[in-house]
Coordinates of C-alpha atoms in Angstrom, one line a residue:
M1111 CA 8.3 16.0 13.1
P1112 CA 9.3 15.0 9.9
P1113 CA 9.8 11.3 9.1
R1114 CA 13.3 10.4 8.9
L1115 CA 13.9 12.7 12.1
L1116 CA 11.5 10.6 14.3
K1117 CA 13.2 7.3 12.9
A1118 CA 16.5 8.9 14.1
L1119 CA 16.0 10.0 17.1
K1120 CA 14.0 6.7 17.8
I1121 CA 17.3 4.7 17.1
A1122 CA 19.3 7.2 19.4
V1123 CA 17.0 6.4 22.3
G1124 CA 16.2 2.9 21.7
C1125 CA 19.7 1.8 21.2
S1126 CA 20.6 4.1 24.1
A1127 CA 18.5 2.4 26.4
A1128 CA 19.2 -0.8 25.2
I1129 CA 22.9 -1.1 26.2
L1130 CA 22.1 1.2 29.4
I1131 CA 20.1 -1.7 30.4
A1132 CA 21.8 -4.6 29.3
R1133 CA 24.5 -3.0 31.3
L1134 CA 22.7 -2.4 34.3
L1135 CA 21.5 -6.3 34.0
G1136 CA 25.3 -7.0 33.7
L1137 CA 25.2 -8.7 30.9
E1138 CA 28.2 -9.1 28.2
H1139 CA 28.5 -7.7 25.1
G1140 CA 25.8 -4.6 25.9
T1141 CA 26.2 -3.1 23.1
S1142 CA 25.5 -5.8 21.6
A1143 CA 21.8 -5.0 22.2
G1144 CA 22.0 -2.0 21.3
V1145 CA 22.7 -2.7 17.6
I1146 CA 19.9 -5.5 17.7
T1147 CA 17.2 -2.6 18.8
L1148 CA 18.8 0.0 15.3
L1149 CA 18.2 -3.3 13.0
S1150 CA 14.7 -4.0 14.6
I1151 CA 13.3 -0.4 14.5
Q1152 CA 11.5 -0.7 10.8
D1153 CA 9.5 1.5 8.9
T1154 CA 5.8 0.2 10.7
R1155 CA 4.8 -1.8 13.5
R1156 CA 3.6 -5.0 10.8
D1157 CA 7.3 -5.0 9.7
T1158 CA 8.9 -4.7 13.5
F1159 CA 6.4 -7.5 14.5
R1160 CA 7.6 -9.7 11.8
V1161 CA 10.7 -9.2 12.2
A1162 CA 10.6 -9.8 15.5
G1163 CA 9.3 -13.3 15.0
K1164 CA 12.0 -14.1 12.7
R1165 CA 15.3 -12.9 14.7
F1166 CA 14.1 -15.4 17.2
L1167 CA 13.3 -18.3 15.1
D1168 CA 17.3 -17.6 13.7
F1169 CA 18.7 -17.5 17.3
F1170 CA 17.1 -20.6 18.3
L1171 CA 18.6 -21.9 14.4
A1172 CA 21.7 -20.0 14.8
L1173 CA 23.0 -22.0 18.5
G1174 CA 21.9 -25.5 16.6
L1175 CA 24.5 -24.4 13.9
A1176 CA 27.1 -23.7 16.5
L1177 CA 26.7 -26.4 18.9
L1178 CA 27.0 -28.6 15.9
T1179 CA 30.2 -26.7 14.4
F1180 CA 32.2 -24.8 16.7
P1181 CA 33.1 -27.8 19.3
S1182 CA 33.6 -29.9 16.7
L1183 CA 36.5 -27.6 15.1
R1184 CA 38.0 -26.3 18.1
Y1185 CA 36.4 -22.9 17.9
G1186 CA 38.9 -22.3 14.8
V1187 CA 38.6 -19.8 11.7
L1188 CA 37.3 -22.5 10.1
A1189 CA 34.5 -23.0 12.4
F1190 CA 33.2 -20.1 12.1
G1191 CA 33.4 -20.0 8.0
V1192 CA 31.5 -23.2 8.0
F1193 CA 28.9 -21.8 10.8
L1194 CA 28.4 -19.0 9.0
F1195 CA 27.9 -20.4 5.3
L1196 CA 25.5 -23.0 6.7
F1197 CA 22.9 -20.2 8.6
T1198 CA 23.5 -17.9 5.8
L1199 CA 22.2 -21.2 3.5
L1200 CA 19.5 -21.2 5.9
C1201 CA 18.1 -18.5 6.6
Y1202 CA 17.8 -17.9 2.5
L1203 CA 16.0 -21.1 2.1
L1204 CA 13.8 -20.1 4.8
S1205 CA 13.5 -16.4 3.8
S1206 CA 14.8 -15.3 7.0
E1207 CA 17.3 -12.9 6.5
E1208 CA 16.4 -10.0 8.4
G1209 CA 17.5 -12.1 11.6
L1210 CA 20.9 -12.8 9.8
S1211 CA 23.2 -9.9 11.0
S1212 CA 22.0 -9.2 14.4
N1213 CA 22.4 -13.1 15.1
V1214 CA 25.6 -13.5 13.3
V1215 CA 26.9 -11.2 16.3
L1216 CA 25.4 -13.1 18.7
A1217 CA 27.4 -16.5 17.9
S1218 CA 30.5 -14.6 17.1
H1219 CA 30.4 -14.3 21.0
Y1220 CA 29.9 -18.0 21.8
W1221 CA 32.9 -18.6 19.1
I1222 CA 34.8 -15.5 20.5
A1223 CA 34.6 -17.1 24.1
G1224 CA 35.5 -20.8 23.1
A1225 CA 32.8 -22.1 24.6
L1226 CA 28.8 -22.1 24.4
T1227 CA 27.5 -22.2 28.0
P1228 CA 24.8 -22.5 29.7
R1229 CA 24.9 -18.8 31.0
L1230 CA 26.1 -17.7 28.0
V1231 CA 23.6 -18.4 25.6
L1232 CA 21.3 -17.0 28.3
N1233 CA 23.6 -13.4 28.0
E1234 CA 22.8 -13.8 23.8
L1235 CA 19.0 -14.7 24.2
A1236 CA 18.9 -11.8 26.7
L1237 CA 20.8 -9.3 24.3
L1238 CA 18.3 -10.2 22.1
V1239 CA 15.2 -10.2 24.2
I1240 CA 16.1 -6.4 24.9
G1241 CA 17.3 -5.6 21.7
V1242 CA 14.2 -6.6 19.5
G1243 CA 12.0 -5.6 23.2
L1244 CA 12.7 -2.1 22.8
G1245 CA 12.6 -1.9 18.7
I1246 CA 8.9 -3.1 19.3
L1247 CA 8.8 0.0 22.1
V1248 CA 10.0 2.7 20.3
N1249 CA 8.1 1.6 17.4
T1250 CA 4.4 2.0 19.4
Y1251 CA 4.5 5.4 18.7
M1252 CA 3.4 6.3 14.5
R1253 CA 2.6 9.1 13.1
D1254 CA -0.7 9.1 12.3
I1255 CA -1.1 10.0 8.7
S1256 CA -5.2 9.1 7.6
G1257 CA -5.4 13.2 7.6
R1258 CA -2.8 13.3 5.0
I1259 CA -4.6 10.4 3.2
R1260 CA -8.1 12.1 3.4
Q1261 CA -6.2 14.9 1.5
D1262 CA -5.1 12.9 -1.3
Q1263 CA -8.9 11.1 -1.4
A1264 CA -9.9 14.7 -1.7
F1265 CA -7.6 15.9 -5.0
I1266 CA -8.1 12.3 -6.4
D1267 CA -11.4 12.8 -6.4
E1268 CA -11.4 16.1 -7.5
S1269 CA -8.8 15.5 -10.2
L1270 CA -10.9 12.7 -11.5
R1271 CA -13.9 14.8 -11.6
N1272 CA -12.7 17.5 -13.3
L1273 CA -11.4 15.0 -16.3
L1274 CA -14.6 13.4 -16.6
L1275 CA -16.5 16.6 -16.7
A1276 CA -13.2 17.6 -19.7
L1277 CA -14.5 14.3 -21.1
S1278 CA -17.6 15.8 -21.3
D1279 CA -17.2 18.8 -23.1
R1280 CA -14.8 17.1 -25.5
L1281 CA -18.0 15.0 -26.4
E1282 CA -19.9 18.1 -26.6
G1283 CA -17.7 20.0 -29.3
R1284 CA -16.5 22.1 -26.6
P1285 CA -12.8 23.9 -26.2
P1286 CA -10.7 21.5 -23.9
R1287 CA -10.1 22.8 -20.2
P1288 CA -6.2 23.7 -18.8
H1289 CA -4.4 21.1 -17.0
M1290 CA -6.0 18.2 -18.0
E1291 CA -3.2 15.6 -17.8
F1292 CA -3.4 12.3 -16.5
S1293 CA 1.0 12.3 -15.1
P1294 CA 0.2 14.1 -12.2
L1295 CA -2.8 12.2 -11.2
R1296 CA -1.1 8.9 -11.5
A1297 CA 1.8 9.7 -9.2
H1298 CA -0.6 10.9 -6.9
L1299 CA -2.3 7.4 -6.8
K1300 CA 1.2 5.6 -6.6
D1301 CA 2.3 8.0 -3.3
T1302 CA -1.4 7.5 -1.8
L1303 CA -1.4 3.9 -2.1
A1304 CA 2.2 3.5 -0.4
R1305 CA 1.0 5.6 1.8
S1306 CA -2.2 3.6 2.4
R1307 CA -0.3 0.8 2.6
A1308 CA 2.1 2.2 5.4
H1309 CA -0.9 3.1 7.7
E1310 CA -2.5 -0.2 7.3
D1311 CA 0.8 -2.0 8.6
N1312 CA 1.2 1.0 11.2
R1313 CA -2.6 0.7 12.6
L1314 CA -2.5 -3.5 12.7
R1315 CA -6.4 -2.9 12.8
K1316 CA -8.6 -4.3 9.6
E1317 CA -11.0 -1.3 9.0
T1318 CA -7.9 0.3 8.2
R1319 CA -7.0 -1.5 4.7
Y1320 CA -10.4 1.0 3.1
Y1321 CA -7.5 3.3 2.5
S1322 CA -5.1 1.3 0.4
E1323 CA -8.8 -0.2 -1.3
Y1324 CA -10.1 2.8 -1.9
A1325 CA -6.1 4.4 -3.6
A1326 CA -6.5 0.7 -5.6
L1327 CA -9.7 1.2 -7.5
R1328 CA -9.5 5.3 -7.6
R1329 CA -6.1 3.7 -9.7
N1330 CA -8.0 1.5 -11.8
Q1331 CA -10.7 4.0 -12.3
C1332 CA -7.9 6.1 -13.4
A1333 CA -6.5 3.9 -15.9
L1334 CA -9.8 3.5 -17.7
L1335 CA -10.5 6.7 -17.8
E1336 CA -7.3 7.0 -19.5
N1337 CA -9.0 5.0 -22.1
M1338 CA -11.6 6.8 -22.6
W1339 CA -9.6 9.7 -23.0
E1340 CA -7.5 7.6 -25.9
A1341 CA -10.9 6.8 -27.4
A1342 CA -12.1 10.1 -27.9
D1343 CA -9.3 11.8 -29.3
G1344 CA -9.7 9.4 -32.0
L1345 CA -12.4 10.5 -32.9
S1346 CA -13.0 12.7 -36.1
F1347 CA -16.1 14.0 -35.6
L1348 CA -19.5 13.3 -33.3
P1349 CA -21.8 11.6 -34.0
E1350 CA -25.1 12.0 -32.4
Q1351 CA -24.8 9.4 -29.9
A1352 CA -22.2 11.4 -28.3
A1353 CA -24.6 14.5 -26.9
A1354 CA -26.1 11.7 -24.6
T1355 CA -22.8 10.2 -23.3
A1356 CA -21.6 13.5 -23.0
A1357 CA -24.6 13.9 -20.3
L1358 CA -24.1 10.5 -18.4
L1359 CA -20.5 11.7 -18.3
R1360 CA -21.7 14.9 -16.2
D1361 CA -23.7 13.0 -13.7
V1362 CA -21.4 10.2 -12.8
A1363 CA -19.0 13.6 -12.4
A1364 CA -21.6 14.8 -10.0
S1365 CA -22.1 12.4 -8.1
F1366 CA -19.3 10.8 -8.2
H1367 CA -18.4 11.2 -4.6
R1368 CA -21.7 9.6 -3.2
L1369 CA -21.8 5.5 -2.8
D1370 CA -24.7 4.8 -3.4
N1371 CA -25.2 5.8 -6.8
A1372 CA -23.4 3.0 -9.2
G1373 CA -26.1 1.0 -9.3
S1374 CA -28.9 4.0 -11.0
L1375 CA -25.6 5.2 -12.7
L1376 CA -24.7 1.5 -14.8
E1377 CA -29.0 1.0 -15.5
E1378 CA -28.6 4.2 -17.5
L1379 CA -25.5 3.1 -19.5
E1380 CA -26.6 0.0 -20.2
G1381 CA -29.7 1.6 -21.3
R1382 CA -27.3 3.3 -23.8
R1383 CA -25.6 0.3 -24.3
A1384 CA -28.9 -0.6 -26.1
A1385 CA -29.0 2.2 -27.7
F1386 CA -26.5 1.6 -29.8
R1387 CA -27.0 -1.3 -31.0
T1388 CA -30.9 -1.2 -32.0
A1389 CA -29.5 2.4 -33.5
P1390 CA -29.8 2.4 -37.6
L1391 CA -26.4 1.5 -39.2
P1392 CA -23.8 3.6 -39.9
A1393 CA -23.9 5.5 -43.0
T1394 CA -20.1 5.7 -43.4
R1395 CA -17.0 4.5 -42.5
E1396 CA -15.8 7.9 -40.8
E1397 CA -19.5 7.8 -39.1
F1398 CA -19.0 3.6 -38.1
E1399 CA -15.9 4.3 -36.4
A1400 CA -16.8 7.2 -34.4
R1401 CA -19.5 5.3 -33.2
A1402 CA -17.2 2.4 -32.6
L1403 CA -14.6 4.4 -30.3
L1404 CA -17.8 6.4 -29.0
Y1405 CA -19.4 2.6 -27.9
Q1406 CA -15.7 1.7 -26.1
I1407 CA -16.4 5.2 -24.3
V1408 CA -19.1 3.9 -22.6
R1409 CA -17.7 0.4 -22.3
D1410 CA -15.2 1.5 -19.9
L1411 CA -17.7 4.1 -18.1
I1412 CA -19.5 0.9 -17.3
Y1413 CA -15.9 -1.0 -15.9
L1414 CA -15.7 2.0 -14.1
L1415 CA -18.8 2.1 -11.9
R1416 CA -18.6 -1.8 -11.9
A1417 CA -15.3 -1.0 -9.9
K1418 CA -17.2 1.6 -7.4
K1419 CA -20.2 -0.7 -7.0
E1420 CA -18.0 -3.8 -5.7
F1421 CA -16.0 -1.5 -3.7
A1422 CA -19.2 -0.1 -1.8
G1423 CA -20.2 -3.6 -1.2
R1424 CA -16.9 -4.6 0.4
L1425 CA -17.2 -2.0 2.9
T1426 CA -17.8 -3.2 6.8
E1427 CA -20.3 -1.6 8.8
E1428 CA -17.5 -0.8 10.7
Q1429 CA -15.6 0.7 8.3
L1430 CA -19.0 2.8 7.4
R1431 CA -19.5 3.9 11.2
D1432 CA -15.7 5.4 11.5
L1433 CA -15.3 7.1 8.2
W1434 CA -18.7 8.0 7.6
P1435 CA -20.1 8.7 10.8
E1436 CA -23.0 11.0 9.2
G1437 CA -24.0 8.2 6.2
P1438 CA -21.9 6.7 3.7
Q1439 CA -22.9 9.3 0.9
D1440 CA -20.2 11.3 0.9
C1441 CA -16.6 9.7 0.7
T1442 CA -15.1 12.9 0.2
A1443 CA -15.3 14.5 2.9
R1444 CA -15.2 12.3 5.6
P1445 CA -12.4 9.9 4.9

């Protein structure tokens, strides 16, 4: 079911159920329970719980201000205006704006009644409990988008592999591969990161942070790869060190999906960087600039692999067990 259709269905069912329950309990202003349910249904479970807590905090804040302003100003329009000013100001100061609208509606019932009796306060509290409770209840069902995120991961991994191979071809003087653009990949990474964070907020489980951390890793690696491409585009000719660097790029691309390859590849790259230092000095300015750009490519490739190594080191046993039931070596096919 499309996300917007699912949310519309939740709103319709939740609001109707809240109003029905309020009426069955004989509560006054039962439609307000439906309005609170509408305002309580958020895009993620985490947001729903967060907003629920703020609504209850704001309820007691509104009650205190109503007791302070309504009787002293004789429940006039001025009383409601002063209450609204103070309540709005405090909600902003406490970063609790989510509870503003629903509790203004509830407080207006005290003002309309011209009294703040215990029975009316309990009535409004019951409306809040029903509205927030139904909002939480209907949001217990959230679409599992982990399958979509895994498809995103496979696409991102394949795109980065192809860009690494294309860069290797560039350093060997081969014709460029078609459709080697970063814009679609950047857009896909942005969408994947948003989906991953929403999935994390819906599941409320620690191990689901892997998905957003993975997307952040690939976004950083994509930025490094863009820097490497910019350096390669500045090469006016290919020095002799370019072939060895191209071979390293192919090695990285070939094992891009593995978690345990960064250490050995980093050793090779550090050796390649050391070879740059010990090589004879360039004979011409053109050669000097070309080798400097090549050195920059190797440096960024080291950063790319270090980021991967740090990411793999942060994975917990639970994440490895749940995401790679047959072992952590293949994180493209599994996650």
